[in-house]
mmCIF file of C-alpha atoms in Angstrom:
data_model
loop_
_atom_site.group_PDB
_atom_site.id
_atom_site.type_symbol
_atom_site.label_atom_id
_atom_site.label_comp_id
_atom_site.label_asym_id
_atom_site.label_seq_id
_atom_site.Cartn_x
_atom_site.Cartn_y
_atom_site.Cartn_z
ATOM 1 C CA MET O 281 14.566 10.857 -10.475
ATOM 2 C CA ARG O 282 10.847 11.434 -11.014
ATOM 3 C CA LYS O 283 9.381 14.456 -9.172
ATOM 4 C CA ILE O 284 5.864 13.958 -7.821
ATOM 5 C CA LEU O 285 3.688 16.407 -5.888
ATOM 6 C CA VAL O 286 0.841 15.378 -3.592
ATOM 7 C CA ASN O 287 -1.531 18.154 -2.530
ATOM 8 C CA ILE O 288 -4.026 17.424 0.219
ATOM 9 C CA SER O 289 -6.817 19.987 0.361
ATOM 10 C CA GLY O 290 -9.504 20.454 2.963
ATOM 11 C CA ALA O 291 -11.952 17.683 2.355
ATOM 12 C CA SER O 292 -13.051 14.637 4.248
ATOM 13 C CA SER O 293 -10.937 11.503 3.732
ATOM 14 C CA CYS O 294 -7.563 13.251 3.954
ATOM 15 C CA GLU O 295 -6.210 9.917 5.145
ATOM 16 C CA LEU O 296 -6.199 8.788 1.501
ATOM 17 C CA GLY O 297 -3.738 11.561 0.661
ATOM 18 C CA PHE O 298 -1.422 10.562 3.493
ATOM 19 C CA LEU O 299 -1.602 6.900 2.477
ATOM 20 C CA LEU O 300 -0.785 7.927 -1.098
ATOM 21 C CA LEU O 301 2.343 9.646 0.244
ATOM 22 C CA LYS O 302 3.250 6.486 2.146
ATOM 23 C CA TYR O 303 3.048 4.345 -1.007
ATOM 24 C CA LEU O 304 4.922 6.915 -3.113
ATOM 25 C CA GLN O 305 7.947 7.230 -0.804
ATOM 26 C CA ASP O 306 10.223 5.014 -2.882
ATOM 27 C CA LYS O 307 8.888 6.109 -6.282
ATOM 28 C CA GLY O 308 10.889 9.303 -6.742
ATOM 29 C CA GLU O 309 11.429 12.726 -5.233
ATOM 30 C CA ILE O 310 8.152 13.363 -3.387
ATOM 31 C CA PHE O 311 6.786 16.767 -2.360
ATOM 32 C CA ALA O 312 3.618 17.452 -0.362
ATOM 33 C CA ILE O 313 1.430 20.419 0.487
ATOM 34 C CA ILE O 314 -1.307 20.176 3.107
ATOM 35 C CA SER O 315 -3.930 22.908 3.359
ATOM 36 C CA ASP O 316 -4.969 24.284 6.752
ATOM 37 C CA ASN O 317 -8.503 23.024 6.140
ATOM 38 C CA ALA O 318 -7.129 19.539 5.451
ATOM 39 C CA LYS O 319 -5.334 19.611 8.795
ATOM 40 C CA ILE O 320 -8.537 20.675 10.561
ATOM 41 C CA SER O 321 -10.610 18.063 8.737
ATOM 42 C CA PHE O 322 -8.136 15.287 9.522
ATOM 43 C CA THR O 323 -7.948 16.151 13.241
ATOM 44 C CA LYS O 324 -11.763 16.050 13.443
ATOM 45 C CA GLU O 325 -11.782 12.586 11.856
ATOM 46 C CA ASN O 326 -8.841 11.320 13.978
ATOM 47 C CA SER O 327 -9.010 12.271 17.645
ATOM 48 C CA GLU O 328 -5.460 11.031 18.355
ATOM 49 C CA ILE O 329 -3.982 13.765 16.106
ATOM 50 C CA SER O 330 -3.994 17.405 17.223
ATOM 51 C CA ILE O 331 -3.287 20.572 15.285
ATOM 52 C CA ASN O 332 -0.490 21.467 17.736
ATOM 53 C CA ASN O 333 1.786 18.585 16.709
ATOM 54 C CA PHE O 334 0.154 17.795 13.380
ATOM 55 C CA MET O 335 3.192 17.281 11.139
ATOM 56 C CA ASP O 336 5.130 15.163 13.628
ATOM 57 C CA ALA O 337 2.050 13.044 14.350
ATOM 58 C CA ILE O 338 1.298 12.539 10.643
ATOM 59 C CA LYS O 339 4.878 11.534 9.862
ATOM 60 C CA GLN O 340 4.791 9.010 12.694
ATOM 61 C CA LYS O 341 1.280 7.636 12.013
ATOM 62 C CA PHE O 342 1.921 7.020 8.308
ATOM 63 C CA LYS O 343 5.669 6.321 8.626
ATOM 64 C CA LEU O 344 6.494 9.145 6.220
ATOM 65 C CA GLN O 345 10.166 9.635 5.465
ATOM 66 C CA ASN O 346 11.984 11.472 2.708
ATOM 67 C CA ILE O 347 8.914 13.579 1.879
ATOM 68 C CA VAL O 348 9.541 17.293 1.336
ATOM 69 C CA PHE O 349 6.648 19.119 3.005
ATOM 70 C CA LEU O 350 5.983 22.633 1.708
ATOM 71 C CA GLU O 351 3.897 25.414 3.257
ATOM 72 C CA ASN O 352 0.690 26.216 1.394
ATOM 73 C CA ASP O 353 0.989 29.933 2.137
ATOM 74 C CA ASN O 354 4.501 30.215 0.624
ATOM 75 C CA ILE O 355 3.823 30.907 -3.048
ATOM 76 C CA SER O 356 7.560 31.170 -3.796
ATOM 77 C CA GLU O 357 8.336 27.476 -3.149
ATOM 78 C CA CYS O 358 10.064 25.406 -5.846
ATOM 79 C CA VAL O 359 6.832 23.779 -7.105
ATOM 80 C CA ALA O 360 5.445 27.224 -8.035
ATOM 81 C CA SER O 361 7.771 27.235 -11.062
ATOM 82 C CA GLY O 362 7.344 25.152 -14.183
ATOM 83 C CA SER O 363 11.113 24.928 -14.572
ATOM 84 C CA PHE O 364 11.316 22.867 -11.361
ATOM 85 C CA GLY O 365 9.957 19.906 -13.298
ATOM 86 C CA ILE O 366 7.164 18.263 -11.323
ATOM 87 C CA GLU O 367 5.984 15.417 -13.579
ATOM 88 C CA THR O 368 2.778 14.421 -11.805
ATOM 89 C CA THR O 369 0.540 16.430 -9.490
ATOM 90 C CA PHE O 370 -2.047 14.732 -7.305
ATOM 91 C CA ILE O 371 -4.704 16.648 -5.397
ATOM 92 C CA THR O 372 -6.136 13.902 -3.240
ATOM 93 C CA PRO O 373 -8.543 14.605 -1.777
ATOM 94 C CA CYS O 374 -9.509 17.680 -3.732
ATOM 95 C CA SER O 375 -12.049 19.927 -2.044
ATOM 96 C CA ILE O 376 -14.771 21.624 -4.067
ATOM 97 C CA ASN O 377 -13.211 24.970 -3.130
ATOM 98 C CA THR O 378 -9.850 23.897 -4.581
ATOM 99 C CA LEU O 379 -11.561 22.511 -7.685
ATOM 100 C CA ALA O 380 -13.348 25.839 -8.237
ATOM 101 C CA LYS O 381 -10.157 27.873 -7.829
ATOM 102 C CA ILE O 382 -8.198 25.680 -10.248
ATOM 103 C CA SER O 383 -11.014 25.800 -12.794
ATOM 104 C CA CYS O 384 -11.073 29.615 -12.622
ATOM 105 C CA GLY O 385 -7.282 30.022 -12.680
ATOM 106 C CA ILE O 386 -7.070 31.415 -9.143
ATOM 107 C CA CYS O 387 -3.580 30.982 -7.660
ATOM 108 C CA ASP O 388 -3.948 32.320 -4.118
ATOM 109 C CA ASN O 389 -1.944 29.567 -2.393
ATOM 110 C CA LEU O 390 0.735 27.016 -3.262
ATOM 111 C CA ILE O 391 -1.748 24.209 -3.977
ATOM 112 C CA THR O 392 -3.641 26.242 -6.570
ATOM 113 C CA ARG O 393 -0.416 27.711 -7.972
ATOM 114 C CA SER O 394 1.102 24.231 -8.396
ATOM 115 C CA ALA O 395 -2.080 23.148 -10.196
ATOM 116 C CA ALA O 396 -1.814 26.159 -12.521
ATOM 117 C CA VAL O 397 1.797 25.161 -13.232
ATOM 118 C CA ALA O 398 0.734 21.586 -14.063
ATOM 119 C CA LEU O 399 -1.897 22.965 -16.449
ATOM 120 C CA LYS O 400 0.379 25.433 -18.237
ATOM 121 C CA GLU O 401 3.205 22.896 -18.522
ATOM 122 C CA ARG O 402 0.789 20.208 -19.771
ATOM 123 C CA LYS O 403 1.840 17.821 -16.990
ATOM 124 C CA LYS O 404 -0.246 15.000 -15.587
ATOM 125 C CA MET O 405 -2.661 16.106 -12.864
ATOM 126 C CA ILE O 406 -5.034 13.819 -10.985
ATOM 127 C CA LEU O 407 -7.864 15.228 -8.863
ATOM 128 C CA GLY O 408 -9.554 12.990 -6.307
ATOM 129 C CA VAL O 409 -12.598 15.227 -5.956
ATOM 130 C CA ARG O 410 -14.272 14.351 -2.656
ATOM 131 C CA GLU O 411 -17.936 15.335 -2.655
ATOM 132 C CA MET O 412 -21.293 13.651 -3.081
ATOM 133 C CA PRO O 413 -23.499 14.499 -4.789
ATOM 134 C CA TYR O 414 -21.802 16.872 -7.221
ATOM 135 C CA SER O 415 -23.534 20.151 -8.018
ATOM 136 C CA SER O 416 -23.996 21.188 -11.642
ATOM 137 C CA ILE O 417 -21.376 23.888 -11.076
ATOM 138 C CA SER O 418 -18.798 21.348 -9.855
ATOM 139 C CA LEU O 419 -19.597 19.027 -12.766
ATOM 140 C CA GLU O 420 -19.016 21.914 -15.201
ATOM 141 C CA GLN O 421 -15.709 22.733 -13.507
ATOM 142 C CA MET O 422 -14.561 19.101 -13.671
ATOM 143 C CA THR O 423 -15.572 18.911 -17.340
ATOM 144 C CA LYS O 424 -13.671 22.120 -18.102
ATOM 145 C CA LEU O 425 -10.525 20.742 -16.443
ATOM 146 C CA SER O 426 -10.953 17.347 -18.106
ATOM 147 C CA TYR O 427 -10.856 19.084 -21.504
ATOM 148 C CA GLN O 428 -7.497 20.523 -20.388
ATOM 149 C CA GLY O 429 -6.155 17.012 -19.763
ATOM 150 C CA VAL O 430 -6.766 16.825 -16.020
ATOM 151 C CA ILE O 431 -7.784 13.368 -14.820
ATOM 152 C CA ILE O 432 -10.818 13.482 -12.538
ATOM 153 C CA ALA O 433 -10.611 10.404 -10.307
ATOM 154 C CA PRO O 434 -12.909 10.552 -7.284
ATOM 155 C CA PRO O 435 -12.251 7.989 -4.551
ATOM 156 C CA VAL O 436 -14.816 5.406 -5.661
ATOM 157 C CA MET O 437 -14.724 1.670 -5.026
ATOM 158 C CA ALA O 438 -15.302 -1.017 -7.633
ATOM 159 C CA SER O 439 -17.173 -4.241 -6.904
ATOM 160 C CA TYR O 440 -14.815 -6.367 -9.007
ATOM 161 C CA ALA O 441 -11.986 -5.589 -6.579
ATOM 162 C CA LYS O 442 -13.763 -7.789 -3.991
ATOM 163 C CA VAL O 443 -12.459 -5.738 -1.085
ATOM 164 C CA ARG O 444 -13.033 -7.381 2.281
ATOM 165 C CA ASN O 445 -12.388 -4.428 4.572
ATOM 166 C CA LEU O 446 -11.798 -0.691 4.685
ATOM 167 C CA ASP O 447 -8.003 -1.006 4.385
ATOM 168 C CA GLU O 448 -8.354 -2.972 1.138
ATOM 169 C CA LEU O 449 -10.777 -0.343 -0.177
ATOM 170 C CA LYS O 450 -8.266 2.420 0.586
ATOM 171 C CA LYS O 451 -5.506 0.460 -1.158
ATOM 172 C CA PHE O 452 -7.759 -0.029 -4.191
ATOM 173 C CA ILE O 453 -8.467 3.704 -4.491
ATOM 174 C CA ILE O 454 -4.814 4.656 -4.051
ATOM 175 C CA GLY O 455 -3.804 1.934 -6.492
ATOM 176 C CA LYS O 456 -6.160 3.376 -9.115
ATOM 177 C CA TRP O 457 -4.576 6.811 -8.635
ATOM 178 C CA LEU O 458 -1.111 5.264 -9.017
ATOM 179 C CA ASP O 459 -2.277 3.462 -12.181
ATOM 180 C CA LEU O 460 -3.366 6.799 -13.652
ATOM 181 C CA ALA O 461 0.122 8.171 -12.985
ATOM 182 C CA ASP O 462 1.802 5.113 -14.567
ATOM 183 C CA ILE O 463 3.334 4.115 -11.231
ATOM 184 C CA LYS O 464 3.737 0.384 -10.639
ATOM 185 C CA HIS O 465 2.309 -1.114 -7.451
ATOM 186 C CA GLU O 466 0.710 -4.220 -5.982
ATOM 187 C CA LEU O 467 -1.939 -2.583 -3.815
ATOM 188 C CA TYR O 468 -4.922 -4.469 -5.214
ATOM 189 C CA LYS O 469 -5.695 -7.595 -7.181
ATOM 190 C CA ARG O 470 -6.090 -6.954 -10.912
ATOM 191 C CA TRP O 471 -9.110 -8.020 -12.926
ATOM 192 C CA GLN O 472 -8.794 -11.617 -14.127
#
């Protein structure tokens, strides 16, 4: 069974990461790490979710089942080892702070350690870098990681998708991320 890791770091639009988890549930053995800043960001964008019952509320809101949630501050979790065999690592959304740490090889939490593992093992990694505009420093960091095989895929819409509402736009973005990971889906209408 395919092992997939979804990291959600502290950037706006964390909902995209949770929706990605929802659509991945039946695609393999799914692991997830959520940074503290992502939790804070999401609660500020969604008043019905509080930090106190965050995980239970997220599981209920997005109907998440069979996802193995790991603690970001536990660097000894299974995904910290290349021998565990994660095939694809998503960091969606990816904060600029997380991007910078990965680019510099800093492994001070489980998200950055799992990214370092994906790099050293030459596994597929997709970063949904969430920032606009990008600074020259961030562009250099993304270029550096791209040369290492990392796929930089910011959550950007395409006009040809002819999305009619925000939900369709979210499905399009998540569908593009799934395409990059060679995961079949029917989240958006293909170009014809």
